[in-house]
Tab-separated table of C-alpha atoms in Angstrom:
chain	number	residue	atom	x	y	z
D	1	MET	CA	-0.367	-0.268	-0.526
D	2	TYR	CA	2.816	2.497	0.699
D	3	SER	CA	5.452	1.881	-2.000
D	4	TYR	CA	5.271	4.422	-4.079
D	5	ASN	CA	7.566	6.843	-5.949
D	6	GLU	CA	8.138	10.226	-6.001
D	7	TRP	CA	5.744	10.967	-9.049
D	8	GLN	CA	2.957	9.392	-6.692
D	9	TRP	CA	3.016	10.806	-3.596
D	10	ILE	CA	3.067	14.661	-5.035
D	11	LEU	CA	0.227	13.496	-7.221
D	12	PHE	CA	-0.925	12.518	-3.365
D	13	PHE	CA	-0.465	15.794	-1.915
D	14	PHE	CA	-1.626	17.942	-4.859
D	15	CYS	CA	-5.316	15.206	-4.089
D	16	TYR	CA	-5.650	15.705	-0.245
D	17	CYS	CA	-4.885	19.554	-1.661
D	18	PHE	CA	-7.549	19.706	-3.389
D	19	PHE	CA	-10.236	17.501	-1.124
D	20	GLY	CA	-8.988	19.551	2.165
D	21	TRP	CA	-10.294	22.743	0.150
D	22	ILE	CA	-13.833	20.962	-0.671
D	23	PHE	CA	-13.858	20.374	3.104
D	24	GLU	CA	-13.120	23.916	3.864
D	25	SER	CA	-14.801	25.967	1.573
D	26	SER	CA	-18.225	23.618	1.800
D	27	TYR	CA	-17.985	24.302	5.191
D	28	VAL	CA	-17.261	27.974	5.408
D	29	SER	CA	-19.394	29.051	3.058
D	30	LEU	CA	-22.630	26.967	4.714
D	31	ARG	CA	-21.429	29.032	7.752
D	32	LYS	CA	-21.268	32.742	5.845
D	33	ARG	CA	-24.078	31.541	3.361
D	34	HIS	CA	-22.388	32.450	0.043
D	35	LEU	CA	-19.111	30.787	-2.065
D	36	VAL	CA	-15.942	31.318	-0.371
D	37	ASN	CA	-13.385	30.309	-1.619
D	38	ARG	CA	-11.637	29.471	1.334
D	39	GLY	CA	-7.527	29.074	1.402
D	40	PHE	CA	-4.618	31.216	1.499
D	41	LEU	CA	-4.190	29.933	-2.338
D	42	ARG	CA	-6.558	30.780	-5.283
D	43	LEU	CA	-6.251	27.569	-6.925
D	44	PRO	CA	-8.731	24.858	-5.667
D	45	MET	CA	-5.382	23.846	-2.918
D	46	LEU	CA	-4.683	23.979	0.610
D	47	PRO	CA	-0.969	22.747	1.101
D	48	LEU	CA	-1.970	22.227	4.917
D	49	TYR	CA	-4.039	19.588	4.189
D	50	GLY	CA	-2.364	18.197	1.356
D	51	THR	CA	1.300	18.504	3.839
D	52	GLY	CA	-0.333	17.323	6.586
D	53	ALA	CA	-2.264	13.443	5.025
D	54	VAL	CA	0.934	12.838	2.894
D	55	MET	CA	2.438	13.402	6.715
D	56	MET	CA	0.118	11.615	8.417
D	57	LEU	CA	0.586	8.328	5.818
D	58	PHE	CA	4.335	8.780	5.829
D	59	VAL	CA	4.886	8.770	9.707
D	60	SER	CA	1.654	5.631	9.288
D	61	LEU	CA	4.332	3.532	7.342
D	62	PRO	CA	5.887	1.911	10.066
D	63	VAL	CA	3.373	1.301	12.245
D	64	LYS	CA	0.236	0.661	9.882
D	65	ASP	CA	-1.025	-2.288	11.031
D	66	ASN	CA	-1.184	-0.739	14.661
D	67	LEU	CA	-4.337	1.650	14.891
D	68	ILE	CA	-2.845	2.954	18.218
D	69	LEU	CA	0.567	3.837	16.916
D	70	VAL	CA	-0.664	5.055	13.510
D	71	TYR	CA	-3.502	7.300	15.895
D	72	PHE	CA	-0.515	8.983	18.459
D	73	SER	CA	1.636	8.802	15.145
D	74	GLY	CA	-1.203	10.983	13.260
D	75	VAL	CA	-1.886	13.405	16.534
D	76	ILE	CA	1.800	13.986	17.472
D	77	ALA	CA	2.891	14.688	13.334
D	78	ALA	CA	-0.319	16.843	12.230
D	79	THR	CA	-0.169	18.944	16.241
D	80	LEU	CA	3.257	19.445	14.947
D	81	LEU	CA	2.549	20.840	11.498
D	82	GLU	CA	-0.322	23.093	12.432
D	83	TYR	CA	1.725	24.610	15.525
D	84	ALA	CA	4.589	25.064	12.676
D	85	THR	CA	2.533	26.191	9.952
D	86	GLY	CA	0.800	28.429	12.212
D	87	TRP	CA	3.635	30.103	14.033
D	88	GLY	CA	5.612	30.512	10.446
D	89	MET	CA	2.512	31.856	8.486
D	90	GLU	CA	1.986	35.241	11.362
D	91	ARG	CA	5.623	36.638	11.422
D	92	LEU	CA	5.565	36.620	7.599
D	93	PHE	CA	2.544	37.601	6.522
D	94	LYS	CA	1.407	39.534	9.798
D	95	MET	CA	-2.015	37.494	10.181
D	96	ARG	CA	-3.090	34.035	11.690
D	97	TYR	CA	-5.240	32.430	9.900
D	98	TRP	CA	-7.043	29.989	12.321
D	99	ASP	CA	-7.014	31.452	15.876
D	100	TYR	CA	-7.753	28.358	19.065
D	101	SER	CA	-7.303	31.084	22.431
D	102	ASN	CA	-10.856	30.286	22.929
D	103	GLN	CA	-10.419	25.938	23.317
D	104	ARG	CA	-8.835	24.958	26.652
D	105	PHE	CA	-5.799	23.011	26.764
D	106	GLN	CA	-4.503	25.642	23.841
D	107	LEU	CA	-0.396	26.704	23.287
D	108	HIS	CA	-0.449	30.107	21.903
D	109	GLY	CA	-3.737	30.056	19.992
D	110	TYR	CA	-2.211	27.580	17.687
D	111	ILE	CA	-2.857	24.731	18.346
D	112	CYS	CA	-5.101	22.497	21.449
D	113	LEU	CA	-5.846	19.380	22.713
D	114	SER	CA	-9.102	18.711	20.833
D	115	SER	CA	-7.767	19.713	17.451
D	116	SER	CA	-4.818	17.110	17.964
D	117	ILE	CA	-7.304	14.562	18.882
D	118	ALA	CA	-9.339	14.823	16.309
D	119	TRP	CA	-5.959	14.869	14.217
D	120	GLY	CA	-5.503	11.184	15.942
D	121	PHE	CA	-8.489	9.676	14.939
D	122	LEU	CA	-8.822	11.496	11.041
D	123	THR	CA	-4.658	9.696	10.643
D	124	ILE	CA	-7.049	6.669	11.207
D	125	PHE	CA	-10.174	7.622	8.839
D	126	LEU	CA	-7.344	8.910	6.211
D	127	THR	CA	-5.405	5.107	6.510
D	128	GLU	CA	-7.887	2.744	6.132
D	129	VAL	CA	-10.697	4.562	4.529
D	130	ILE	CA	-10.566	8.001	1.768
D	131	HIS	CA	-6.772	6.808	1.153
D	132	ARG	CA	-7.519	3.335	-0.833
D	133	PRO	CA	-9.969	4.645	-3.563
D	134	VAL	CA	-7.341	7.723	-3.253
D	135	GLU	CA	-4.545	4.931	-4.503
D	136	ARG	CA	-6.066	2.523	-6.916
D	137	LEU	CA	-6.804	6.086	-8.658
D	138	VAL	CA	-2.959	7.243	-8.468
D	139	LEU	CA	-1.693	4.029	-8.956
D	140	GLY	CA	-3.836	3.501	-12.271
D	141	ILE	CA	-2.719	6.630	-14.498
D	142	HIS	CA	0.065	5.424	-16.712
D	143	PRO	CA	3.614	6.522	-15.291
D	144	VAL	CA	4.448	8.619	-18.145
D	145	LEU	CA	0.655	10.833	-18.060
D	146	ALA	CA	1.767	10.977	-14.212
D	147	GLU	CA	4.568	12.878	-14.699
D	148	VAL	CA	3.623	15.268	-16.998
D	149	LEU	CA	0.149	15.854	-14.299
D	150	VAL	CA	3.148	16.405	-11.974
D	151	ILE	CA	4.808	18.801	-14.172
D	152	VAL	CA	1.927	20.854	-15.447
D	153	ILE	CA	-0.021	21.070	-11.856
D	154	GLY	CA	3.531	22.162	-10.408
D	155	LEU	CA	3.982	24.727	-12.478
D	156	ALA	CA	0.481	26.071	-11.750
D	157	PHE	CA	1.225	25.237	-7.980
D	158	ALA	CA	4.407	27.200	-7.620
D	159	ALA	CA	3.097	30.563	-9.860
D	160	ASP	CA	-0.108	30.971	-7.849
D	161	VAL	CA	2.453	30.097	-4.198
D	162	ILE	CA	4.553	32.969	-5.531
D	163	GLU	CA	1.602	35.313	-6.753
D	164	SER	CA	-0.272	34.398	-3.050
D	165	THR	CA	2.570	34.994	-1.123
D	166	ARG	CA	3.466	38.607	-2.772
D	167	ALA	CA	-0.272	39.356	-2.070
D	168	ALA	CA	0.318	38.424	1.635
D	169	LEU	CA	3.968	40.660	2.104
D	170	ASP	CA	2.151	43.468	0.248
D	171	LEU	CA	-1.259	43.465	2.585
D	172	GLY	CA	1.338	43.245	5.656
D	173	ARG	CA	3.228	46.118	4.899
D	174	ALA	CA	0.003	47.518	4.653
D	175	LEU	CA	-1.529	46.575	7.468
D	176	GLU	CA	1.708	47.838	9.196
D	177	ALA	CA	1.626	51.241	7.224
D	178	MET	CA	-2.455	52.206	7.895
D	179	THR	CA	-1.428	50.782	11.825
D	180	ARG	CA	1.721	53.238	11.758
D	181	VAL	CA	0.031	56.186	10.480
D	182	LYS	CA	-3.280	56.061	12.664
D	183	ALA	CA	-0.997	55.801	15.940
D	184	GLU	CA	0.720	59.154	14.521
D	185	MET	CA	-2.250	60.798	13.136
D	186	GLU	CA	-3.506	60.202	16.959
D	187	GLU	CA	-0.308	61.613	18.519
D	188	VAL	CA	-0.885	64.538	16.524
D	189	GLN	CA	-4.078	65.033	17.478
D	190	GLY	CA	-3.116	65.120	20.940
D	191	GLN	CA	0.041	66.990	20.669
D	192	ILE	CA	-2.429	69.457	18.919
D	193	ALA	CA	-4.873	69.212	21.868
D	194	LEU	CA	-2.359	69.898	24.731
D	195	LEU	CA	-0.776	72.781	23.144
D	196	LYS	CA	-4.179	74.391	23.563
D	197	SER	CA	-4.638	73.431	26.860
D	198	GLU	CA	-1.591	74.719	27.577
D	199	LEU	CA	-1.822	77.649	25.246
D	200	ARG	CA	-5.612	78.287	26.839
D	201	GLU	CA	-4.008	77.458	30.882
D	202	HIS	CA	-0.892	80.606	30.088
D	203	LEU	CA	-3.959	82.625	28.737
D	204	GLU	CA	-6.250	82.306	31.440
D	205	LEU	CA	-3.396	82.660	34.560
D	206	LYS	CA	-1.651	86.221	32.587
D	207	ALA	CA	-5.437	87.139	32.840
D	208	ALA	CA	-6.054	86.608	36.590
D	209	ALA	CA	-3.083	88.222	37.438
D	210	VAL	CA	-2.781	90.751	35.892
D	211	HIS	CA	-6.552	91.196	36.581
D	212	GLU	CA	-6.045	90.986	39.960
D	213	GLU	CA	-2.874	93.377	39.920
D	214	ALA	CA	-5.616	95.807	37.854
D	215	ALA	CA	-7.395	95.642	40.837
D	216	GLN	CA	-5.469	96.316	43.710
D	217	HIS	CA	-2.846	98.880	42.327
D	218	VAL	CA	-5.582	100.926	39.903
D	219	GLU	CA	-4.064	104.147	40.749
D	220	GLU	CA	-0.701	102.474	39.525
D	221	ILE	CA	-1.406	100.803	36.477
D	222	LEU	CA	-0.549	103.985	33.969
D	223	ALA	CA	2.473	104.894	36.201
D	224	GLU	CA	3.734	101.264	35.810
D	225	ALA	CA	1.818	101.165	32.347
D	226	THR	CA	6.066	101.626	30.279
D	227	SER	CA	7.022	98.105	32.828
D	228	ARG	CA	4.478	96.307	32.688
D	229	MET	CA	4.658	96.684	28.214
D	230	SER	CA	8.327	95.214	28.920
D	231	GLY	CA	7.022	92.802	30.971
D	232	VAL	CA	4.769	91.218	28.378
D	233	ARG	CA	6.858	91.444	25.823
D	234	GLU	CA	8.653	89.069	27.725
D	235	SER	CA	6.065	87.014	28.162
D	236	SER	CA	4.880	87.123	24.959
D	237	ALA	CA	8.038	86.355	24.093
D	238	ALA	CA	8.761	83.123	26.260
D	239	LEU	CA	5.376	82.064	25.144
D	240	ALA	CA	5.814	82.583	21.221
D	241	GLU	CA	9.084	80.845	21.794
D	242	TYR	CA	7.109	77.985	23.243
D	243	LEU	CA	4.860	77.595	20.720
D	244	GLU	CA	6.992	77.669	18.417
D	245	GLY	CA	8.348	74.464	19.857
D	246	LYS	CA	5.559	72.890	20.128
D	247	HIS	CA	4.662	73.605	16.075
D	248	GLN	CA	8.271	72.388	15.322
D	249	LYS	CA	7.335	69.197	16.534
D	250	ALA	CA	3.611	69.044	15.396
D	251	ARG	CA	5.736	69.760	12.222
D	252	GLU	CA	8.052	66.839	12.291
D	253	THR	CA	5.272	64.432	13.138
D	254	ALA	CA	3.220	65.354	10.461
D	255	GLU	CA	6.103	65.226	8.095
D	256	LYS	CA	6.103	61.160	9.837
D	257	LEU	CA	2.977	61.461	8.320
D	258	LEU	CA	3.402	62.036	4.962
D	259	ALA	CA	6.052	60.070	4.851
D	260	ALA	CA	4.166	56.658	5.360
D	261	ARG	CA	1.865	58.208	3.084
D	262	GLU	CA	4.005	58.578	0.316
D	263	GLU	CA	4.625	54.472	1.077
D	264	LEU	CA	1.759	54.166	0.905
D	265	ILE	CA	1.338	55.584	-2.397
D	266	LEU	CA	5.248	53.117	-3.392
D	267	MET	CA	3.286	50.654	-3.173
D	268	ALA	CA	0.087	50.833	-5.363
D	269	LYS	CA	1.846	52.830	-8.099
D	270	ARG	CA	4.480	50.069	-8.071
D	271	HIS	CA	2.102	47.817	-8.907
D	272	ARG	CA	0.721	50.043	-10.841
D	273	GLN	CA	3.268	49.923	-13.187
D	274	GLU	CA	3.510	46.083	-13.555
D	275	GLY	CA	0.682	47.587	-16.295
D	276	SER	CA	-3.101	47.255	-16.235
D	277	CYS	CA	-3.417	42.976	-16.353
D	278	PRO	CA	-0.645	42.087	-13.221
D	279	SER	CA	-2.118	44.784	-11.572
D	280	ARG	CA	-5.853	43.128	-11.617
D	281	LEU	CA	-4.237	39.912	-10.791
D	282	HIS	CA	-2.714	41.212	-7.539
D	283	SER	CA	-6.182	42.904	-6.797
D	284	PHE	CA	-7.886	39.419	-7.803
D	285	TYR	CA	-5.270	37.731	-5.081
D	286	ARG	CA	-5.427	40.297	-2.013
D	287	ARG	CA	-9.210	40.224	-2.938
D	288	GLY	CA	-8.788	36.521	-1.564
D	289	ILE	CA	-6.655	36.729	1.419
D	290	LEU	CA	-8.841	39.374	2.370
D	291	LEU	CA	-12.210	37.767	1.735
D	292	GLY	CA	-11.282	34.069	1.148
D	293	ASN	CA	-10.061	34.193	5.179
D	294	PRO	CA	-13.236	35.070	7.193
D	295	THR	CA	-11.636	33.767	10.181
D	296	ALA	CA	-7.845	35.131	9.570
D	297	PHE	CA	-7.171	37.915	12.473
D	298	SER	CA	-4.121	40.038	13.865
D	299	GLU	CA	-3.767	40.588	17.455
D	300	LYS	CA	-1.876	43.717	16.390
D	301	TYR	CA	-3.288	45.201	13.626
D	302	ARG	CA	-6.981	44.176	14.599
D	303	GLU	CA	-8.168	47.692	12.651
D	304	ALA	CA	-6.441	48.042	9.888
D	305	LEU	CA	-7.679	45.048	8.872
D	306	ARG	CA	-11.148	45.563	9.550
D	307	GLU	CA	-10.788	48.864	7.571
D	308	LEU	CA	-9.697	47.022	4.495
D	309	ARG	CA	-12.221	44.227	4.168
D	310	GLU	CA	-14.406	46.562	4.979
D	311	TRP	CA	-13.078	48.841	2.226
D	312	VAL	CA	-12.991	45.795	0.083
D	313	LYS	CA	-16.457	44.180	0.590
D	314	GLU	CA	-17.507	47.606	-0.525
D	315	LYS	CA	-15.819	47.930	-3.569
D	316	GLU	CA	-17.422	44.304	-4.407
D	317	ASN	CA	-20.694	45.468	-3.948
D	318	VAL	CA	-19.960	48.812	-5.841
D	319	ALA	CA	-17.358	49.257	-8.279
D	320	GLY	CA	-17.895	45.589	-10.168
D	321	GLU	CA	-15.283	45.070	-12.355
D	322	GLU	CA	-13.898	48.181	-12.489
D	323	ASP	CA	-9.983	48.169	-13.890
D	324	ASP	CA	-9.237	49.759	-10.612
D	325	GLU	CA	-11.196	47.752	-8.268
D	326	LEU	CA	-9.252	47.517	-4.856
D	327	ARG	CA	-6.272	48.571	-6.438
D	328	PHE	CA	-3.994	49.871	-3.170
């Protein structure tokens, strides 16, 4: 059952990528009540399922006659794969594509006990039920045709992985830039509010002091007018110096905002310069990553991700198939 060559192993991988996509897309589509192309890629493939299935088959090879060992080998292998994949994708793409944080006995949200237990039973179900007809199908393909299929599907798969990775990296950079710009805007608003407050307080204190002193020494106002004018000029000069410092800091922050905005504009220009067709292709991939993974989230960039999703949905509803749809 397990005497396969490298071409057959790769075909098994592609088959289980496709079966995983059918399962995930059907499940999510039923929950969302509309068709969802589930997954990281735009092809009907989920590499995590394909890799997991091949790994389950591979680790069960030495113990295939013992269901208990098959179960635990599947638990260990699939859990390690799930943790490594979740950790790596979040570090690379700034998003978490699944999360078990609300589950009991979970580790960093990437794995949980209930999921690991399910992986073990799925390994038995895979090896004893699902894999037998898949095996007959793959082994029934002529070796030459198998090689051709692997090459053709492999090229399409590789191109899809490259484009999806580019789109995910761009999305991660956009989330970082949006979050940074928003934080700096809030900082500017806080500085402006503080400046207004300090200025108002300074002027009120100055006016109160002048009023109190004038009430107490009305008869001396004319005599001391010259000296007071000098004091006012000195206070005005000090106040002007203080305000200049505050305005300088505000200008520096505004320059940071402009730099961040320029960065976003350059990102958009880079895609536009690639031509209208590639730009539509990149838009297709970015739209798929945002809408095809409704459970994906980012704790650090939560607000930016929410705004991007809302923007994409609005463009989908309003703009239809316009050439500039979803370019950012």
